[in-house]
mmCIF file of C-alpha atoms in Angstrom:
data_model
loop_
_atom_site.group_PDB
_atom_site.id
_atom_site.type_symbol
_atom_site.label_atom_id
_atom_site.label_comp_id
_atom_site.label_asym_id
_atom_site.label_seq_id
_atom_site.Cartn_x
_atom_site.Cartn_y
_atom_site.Cartn_z
ATOM 1 C CA UNK A 116 44.399 101.283 104.203
ATOM 2 C CA UNK A 117 47.662 100.767 101.731
ATOM 3 C CA UNK A 118 47.985 97.815 99.743
ATOM 4 C CA UNK A 119 51.555 96.756 98.749
ATOM 5 C CA UNK A 120 51.746 94.012 95.810
ATOM 6 C CA UNK A 121 54.512 91.672 96.900
ATOM 7 C CA UNK A 122 56.442 89.754 94.335
ATOM 8 C CA UNK A 123 59.030 87.267 94.127
ATOM 9 C CA UNK A 124 61.711 87.737 97.064
ATOM 10 C CA UNK A 125 64.998 89.395 96.322
ATOM 11 C CA UNK A 126 68.131 87.756 97.266
ATOM 12 C CA UNK A 127 70.160 89.591 99.630
ATOM 13 C CA UNK A 128 72.269 90.938 96.812
ATOM 14 C CA UNK A 129 69.440 91.861 94.632
ATOM 15 C CA UNK A 130 67.931 93.842 97.326
ATOM 16 C CA UNK A 131 70.765 95.879 98.189
ATOM 17 C CA UNK A 132 71.099 96.406 94.735
ATOM 18 C CA UNK A 133 67.610 97.218 94.287
ATOM 19 C CA UNK A 134 67.635 99.550 97.333
ATOM 20 C CA UNK A 135 70.417 101.796 95.725
ATOM 21 C CA UNK A 136 69.814 102.056 92.032
ATOM 22 C CA UNK A 137 66.775 101.746 89.275
ATOM 23 C CA UNK A 138 66.692 99.195 86.766
ATOM 24 C CA UNK A 139 68.365 99.717 83.618
ATOM 25 C CA UNK A 140 65.334 100.530 81.524
ATOM 26 C CA UNK A 141 63.710 102.523 84.047
ATOM 27 C CA UNK A 142 63.066 106.296 83.888
ATOM 28 C CA UNK A 143 65.634 108.164 85.868
ATOM 29 C CA UNK A 144 63.199 109.261 88.208
ATOM 30 C CA UNK A 145 61.659 105.884 89.110
ATOM 31 C CA UNK A 146 63.514 105.544 92.269
ATOM 32 C CA UNK A 147 63.201 109.037 93.738
ATOM 33 C CA UNK A 148 59.169 108.530 92.805
ATOM 34 C CA UNK A 149 59.486 105.482 94.693
ATOM 35 C CA UNK A 150 60.908 106.452 97.768
ATOM 36 C CA UNK A 151 58.388 109.395 97.800
ATOM 37 C CA UNK A 152 55.328 106.775 97.611
ATOM 38 C CA UNK A 153 56.946 104.980 100.316
ATOM 39 C CA UNK A 154 57.660 108.067 102.832
ATOM 40 C CA UNK A 155 53.965 109.349 101.998
ATOM 41 C CA UNK A 156 52.363 105.867 103.161
ATOM 42 C CA UNK A 157 54.720 105.848 105.937
ATOM 43 C CA UNK A 158 53.675 109.418 107.310
ATOM 44 C CA UNK A 159 49.920 108.402 106.403
ATOM 45 C CA UNK A 160 49.659 105.416 108.470
ATOM 46 C CA UNK A 161 51.699 107.078 111.382
ATOM 47 C CA UNK A 162 49.698 109.926 111.277
ATOM 48 C CA UNK A 163 47.907 108.640 114.289
ATOM 49 C CA UNK A 164 50.995 107.550 116.213
ATOM 50 C CA UNK A 165 51.612 103.964 117.159
ATOM 51 C CA UNK A 166 47.974 103.446 118.274
ATOM 52 C CA UNK A 167 46.376 105.090 115.488
ATOM 53 C CA UNK A 168 48.587 102.645 113.289
ATOM 54 C CA UNK A 169 47.049 99.468 115.107
ATOM 55 C CA UNK A 170 43.469 100.758 115.171
ATOM 56 C CA UNK A 171 43.125 101.786 111.647
ATOM 57 C CA UNK A 172 39.367 101.385 110.647
ATOM 58 C CA UNK A 173 38.734 97.439 110.008
ATOM 59 C CA UNK A 174 35.806 95.607 108.610
ATOM 60 C CA UNK A 175 33.452 93.631 111.042
ATOM 61 C CA UNK A 176 34.872 90.332 112.110
ATOM 62 C CA UNK A 177 33.618 86.936 109.832
ATOM 63 C CA UNK A 178 30.124 86.555 110.185
ATOM 64 C CA UNK A 179 29.635 89.711 112.470
ATOM 65 C CA UNK A 180 27.479 92.578 111.558
ATOM 66 C CA UNK A 181 28.098 96.010 111.588
ATOM 67 C CA UNK A 182 25.604 98.249 113.999
ATOM 68 C CA UNK A 183 24.106 101.333 111.987
ATOM 69 C CA UNK A 184 22.247 103.995 113.614
ATOM 70 C CA UNK A 185 19.154 101.586 112.767
ATOM 71 C CA UNK A 186 19.939 99.419 115.197
ATOM 72 C CA UNK A 187 20.167 101.761 118.106
ATOM 73 C CA UNK A 188 18.032 104.189 120.254
ATOM 74 C CA UNK A 189 17.836 106.347 123.173
ATOM 75 C CA UNK A 190 15.078 105.437 125.837
ATOM 76 C CA UNK A 191 13.289 108.046 126.033
ATOM 77 C CA UNK A 192 14.815 110.103 123.147
ATOM 78 C CA UNK A 193 17.196 112.133 123.252
ATOM 79 C CA UNK A 194 17.708 114.362 120.154
ATOM 80 C CA UNK A 195 21.400 115.840 119.282
ATOM 81 C CA UNK A 196 23.133 113.417 122.102
ATOM 82 C CA UNK A 197 24.157 111.335 119.495
ATOM 83 C CA UNK A 198 25.307 110.964 115.888
ATOM 84 C CA UNK A 199 26.572 108.441 113.805
ATOM 85 C CA UNK A 200 28.736 108.978 110.275
ATOM 86 C CA UNK A 201 29.815 105.771 108.752
ATOM 87 C CA UNK A 202 30.908 103.316 111.060
ATOM 88 C CA UNK A 203 31.562 105.822 113.803
ATOM 89 C CA UNK A 204 29.114 106.595 116.910
ATOM 90 C CA UNK A 205 29.694 109.573 118.515
ATOM 91 C CA UNK A 206 27.923 109.927 122.157
ATOM 92 C CA UNK A 207 28.258 113.224 123.676
ATOM 93 C CA UNK A 208 28.810 113.790 127.645
ATOM 94 C CA UNK A 209 25.158 114.034 128.843
ATOM 95 C CA UNK A 210 24.765 110.979 130.703
ATOM 96 C CA UNK A 211 22.896 109.087 127.948
ATOM 97 C CA UNK A 212 22.858 105.993 126.932
ATOM 98 C CA UNK A 213 22.634 104.399 123.504
ATOM 99 C CA UNK A 214 20.782 100.966 123.157
ATOM 100 C CA UNK A 215 20.845 97.952 120.786
ATOM 101 C CA UNK A 216 17.070 97.589 119.640
ATOM 102 C CA UNK A 217 17.091 94.179 119.947
ATOM 103 C CA UNK A 218 18.325 92.093 123.109
ATOM 104 C CA UNK A 219 21.109 89.256 122.316
ATOM 105 C CA UNK A 220 22.320 86.273 124.145
ATOM 106 C CA UNK A 221 25.023 84.239 123.408
ATOM 107 C CA UNK A 222 27.012 86.679 121.184
ATOM 108 C CA UNK A 223 30.668 87.984 120.282
ATOM 109 C CA UNK A 224 30.760 91.985 120.462
ATOM 110 C CA UNK A 225 33.743 93.677 118.541
ATOM 111 C CA UNK A 226 34.243 97.343 119.036
ATOM 112 C CA UNK A 227 36.785 100.089 119.073
ATOM 113 C CA UNK A 228 36.561 102.970 121.554
ATOM 114 C CA UNK A 229 38.010 106.435 121.844
ATOM 115 C CA UNK A 230 37.438 108.039 125.329
ATOM 116 C CA UNK A 231 39.196 111.570 125.889
ATOM 117 C CA UNK A 232 41.796 111.977 128.728
ATOM 118 C CA UNK A 233 39.525 112.394 132.064
ATOM 119 C CA UNK A 234 36.618 111.307 130.059
ATOM 120 C CA UNK A 235 34.269 108.122 131.241
ATOM 121 C CA UNK A 236 32.180 105.694 129.408
ATOM 122 C CA UNK A 237 30.953 102.094 129.546
ATOM 123 C CA UNK A 238 29.325 99.120 127.790
ATOM 124 C CA UNK A 239 26.099 97.686 129.709
ATOM 125 C CA UNK A 240 25.191 93.996 128.888
ATOM 126 C CA UNK A 241 22.398 91.587 129.745
ATOM 127 C CA UNK A 242 19.744 94.550 130.200
ATOM 128 C CA UNK A 243 16.145 93.238 130.680
ATOM 129 C CA UNK A 244 14.880 96.868 129.280
ATOM 130 C CA UNK A 245 16.112 100.134 127.574
ATOM 131 C CA UNK A 246 15.000 101.633 130.967
ATOM 132 C CA UNK A 247 16.663 98.995 133.480
ATOM 133 C CA UNK A 248 18.077 100.419 136.906
ATOM 134 C CA UNK A 249 22.079 99.835 137.170
ATOM 135 C CA UNK A 250 21.308 96.915 139.158
ATOM 136 C CA UNK A 251 19.673 95.040 136.286
ATOM 137 C CA UNK A 252 22.650 94.854 133.974
ATOM 138 C CA UNK A 253 26.183 94.471 134.261
ATOM 139 C CA UNK A 254 28.685 97.355 133.191
ATOM 140 C CA UNK A 255 32.107 97.021 131.284
ATOM 141 C CA UNK A 256 34.203 100.068 132.667
ATOM 142 C CA UNK A 257 35.806 102.099 129.915
ATOM 143 C CA UNK A 258 37.875 104.845 131.970
ATOM 144 C CA UNK A 259 40.938 104.773 133.588
ATOM 145 C CA UNK A 260 42.679 102.448 136.393
ATOM 146 C CA UNK A 261 41.149 103.386 139.781
ATOM 147 C CA UNK A 262 43.778 102.236 142.250
ATOM 148 C CA UNK A 263 41.728 103.720 145.201
ATOM 149 C CA UNK A 264 38.504 101.662 144.183
ATOM 150 C CA UNK A 265 38.716 97.755 143.372
ATOM 151 C CA UNK A 266 35.061 97.774 142.083
ATOM 152 C CA UNK A 267 35.631 100.002 139.007
ATOM 153 C CA UNK A 268 38.467 101.372 136.409
ATOM 154 C CA UNK A 269 39.191 100.715 133.001
ATOM 155 C CA UNK A 270 38.405 96.924 131.766
ATOM 156 C CA UNK A 271 36.418 96.179 135.096
ATOM 157 C CA UNK A 272 33.006 94.427 135.606
ATOM 158 C CA UNK A 273 31.610 96.842 137.692
ATOM 159 C CA UNK A 274 31.354 95.574 140.891
ATOM 160 C CA UNK A 275 31.890 92.275 139.886
ATOM 161 C CA UNK A 276 35.599 91.477 138.819
ATOM 162 C CA UNK A 277 38.727 93.540 137.680
ATOM 163 C CA UNK A 278 41.595 92.650 135.638
ATOM 164 C CA UNK A 279 44.938 92.076 136.963
ATOM 165 C CA UNK A 280 46.156 95.081 135.550
ATOM 166 C CA UNK A 281 43.504 97.622 134.936
ATOM 167 C CA UNK A 282 43.299 99.534 131.833
ATOM 168 C CA UNK A 283 44.113 103.252 131.097
ATOM 169 C CA UNK A 284 41.522 103.531 128.259
ATOM 170 C CA UNK A 285 40.967 107.513 128.689
ATOM 171 C CA UNK A 286 43.909 108.690 126.956
ATOM 172 C CA UNK A 287 42.733 109.710 123.648
ATOM 173 C CA UNK A 288 43.521 106.790 121.566
ATOM 174 C CA UNK A 289 41.712 104.010 119.893
ATOM 175 C CA UNK A 290 41.312 100.859 122.280
ATOM 176 C CA UNK A 291 40.264 97.752 120.408
ATOM 177 C CA UNK A 292 37.849 95.312 122.479
ATOM 178 C CA UNK A 293 35.962 91.839 122.082
ATOM 179 C CA UNK A 294 33.444 90.744 124.618
ATOM 180 C CA UNK A 295 32.703 87.027 124.200
ATOM 181 C CA UNK A 296 29.323 85.771 126.252
ATOM 182 C CA UNK A 297 28.115 82.300 126.189
ATOM 183 C CA UNK A 298 25.862 80.674 128.589
ATOM 184 C CA UNK A 299 27.178 82.164 131.912
ATOM 185 C CA UNK A 300 30.766 82.610 130.391
ATOM 186 C CA UNK A 301 31.982 86.156 129.596
ATOM 187 C CA UNK A 302 35.469 86.610 128.223
ATOM 188 C CA UNK A 303 37.022 90.239 127.655
ATOM 189 C CA UNK A 304 39.678 90.801 125.567
ATOM 190 C CA UNK A 305 41.597 93.921 124.985
ATOM 191 C CA UNK A 306 43.797 94.735 121.461
ATOM 192 C CA UNK A 307 43.652 90.949 120.896
ATOM 193 C CA UNK A 308 44.637 90.162 124.480
ATOM 194 C CA UNK A 309 42.379 88.199 126.817
ATOM 195 C CA UNK A 310 41.730 90.163 130.049
ATOM 196 C CA UNK A 311 39.890 87.809 131.868
ATOM 197 C CA UNK A 312 36.714 85.314 132.119
ATOM 198 C CA UNK A 313 33.951 85.726 134.308
ATOM 199 C CA UNK A 314 32.011 82.447 135.104
ATOM 200 C CA UNK A 315 28.872 84.042 136.575
ATOM 201 C CA UNK A 316 27.798 80.303 137.549
ATOM 202 C CA UNK A 317 30.420 80.819 140.658
ATOM 203 C CA UNK A 318 28.342 83.725 142.336
ATOM 204 C CA UNK A 319 26.379 82.164 144.433
ATOM 205 C CA UNK A 320 25.390 84.493 146.696
ATOM 206 C CA UNK A 321 22.878 87.608 146.288
ATOM 207 C CA UNK A 322 24.782 90.857 147.167
ATOM 208 C CA UNK A 323 28.124 89.038 146.844
ATOM 209 C CA UNK A 324 31.080 87.946 145.038
ATOM 210 C CA UNK A 325 33.148 84.781 145.390
ATOM 211 C CA UNK A 326 35.645 86.805 147.135
ATOM 212 C CA UNK A 327 33.389 87.956 149.652
ATOM 213 C CA UNK A 328 33.350 91.522 148.436
ATOM 214 C CA UNK A 329 29.481 93.114 147.761
ATOM 215 C CA UNK A 330 27.978 94.018 144.949
ATOM 216 C CA UNK A 331 24.539 95.308 144.252
ATOM 217 C CA UNK A 332 22.616 92.520 142.688
ATOM 218 C CA UNK A 333 19.688 91.444 144.742
ATOM 219 C CA UNK A 334 19.721 87.761 143.014
ATOM 220 C CA UNK A 335 22.834 85.501 142.751
ATOM 221 C CA UNK A 336 24.414 86.369 139.507
ATOM 222 C CA UNK A 337 24.840 82.562 138.647
ATOM 223 C CA UNK A 338 20.319 83.101 138.312
ATOM 224 C CA UNK A 339 20.997 86.500 136.336
ATOM 225 C CA UNK A 340 19.248 86.982 133.080
ATOM 226 C CA UNK A 341 21.950 86.764 130.162
ATOM 227 C CA UNK A 342 19.408 87.708 127.398
ATOM 228 C CA UNK A 343 19.231 91.813 127.021
ATOM 229 C CA UNK A 344 20.189 94.614 125.343
ATOM 230 C CA UNK A 345 23.366 96.207 124.862
ATOM 231 C CA UNK A 346 24.278 99.948 125.628
ATOM 232 C CA UNK A 347 26.817 102.445 124.992
ATOM 233 C CA UNK A 348 27.116 105.100 127.807
ATOM 234 C CA UNK A 349 27.691 108.664 127.163
ATOM 235 C CA UNK A 350 29.027 110.187 130.604
ATOM 236 C CA UNK A 351 32.161 112.239 130.761
ATOM 237 C CA UNK A 352 33.646 113.783 127.842
ATOM 238 C CA UNK A 353 32.708 113.018 123.982
ATOM 239 C CA UNK A 354 32.850 108.848 123.372
ATOM 240 C CA UNK A 355 33.513 107.662 119.979
ATOM 241 C CA UNK A 356 32.895 104.000 118.879
ATOM 242 C CA UNK A 357 33.738 102.494 115.606
ATOM 243 C CA UNK A 358 33.443 99.476 113.839
ATOM 244 C CA UNK A 359 30.945 98.180 116.359
ATOM 245 C CA UNK A 360 29.959 94.341 115.175
ATOM 246 C CA UNK A 361 27.883 92.029 116.859
ATOM 247 C CA UNK A 362 27.745 88.181 116.151
ATOM 248 C CA UNK A 363 25.038 85.552 117.609
ATOM 249 C CA UNK A 364 26.348 82.409 118.609
#
């Protein structure tokens, strides 16, 4: 990150003069050096395009803990399918799921993710074990919008709920997400804006959503166990996650 020191605000007249001339007692080449430094900073920040600028690596939110390789595991062990360098996790496209060793209930999960074009990944929530079947956990879909399937697509809680405007996540850019799970309510946010809140207490029939569409769950989601492991999926294309942070509430 680039830090800029901010001093006393300039008046319009002072600002205009300062942009066109160096201080009287400054070396003649000081203005040139200043402009070179500013130009270099702009190039550095813009190197990743608009998305790269917005998604610069950041520290964990206040009160959250960054997850490290010591907090994650595959089950059964799958050597060579994932790696972690600093705060960045990379999962190869071999249908592997990297699980938190610890189960969580009532938490805020923050992460950034980069999915290549045509790729597909997901974050699994509330899994009772690290070997659970898909009908035993919830999946937050990290792919592109899927107009032909109302149950999946970018930002969907698969087979449960989709955002009003599904996202195109598999574009090679970094996307920031937040998942707030409290009680039977889960709120999903994308790049600082809420996508939707899913109140599972409204899912009162096994195998069905409130709107009458079907889901694969054998119990009503109002009774779904909310405590469980969190999984990061490698499916299509190499998925990269960074700054994975969790805060227990």
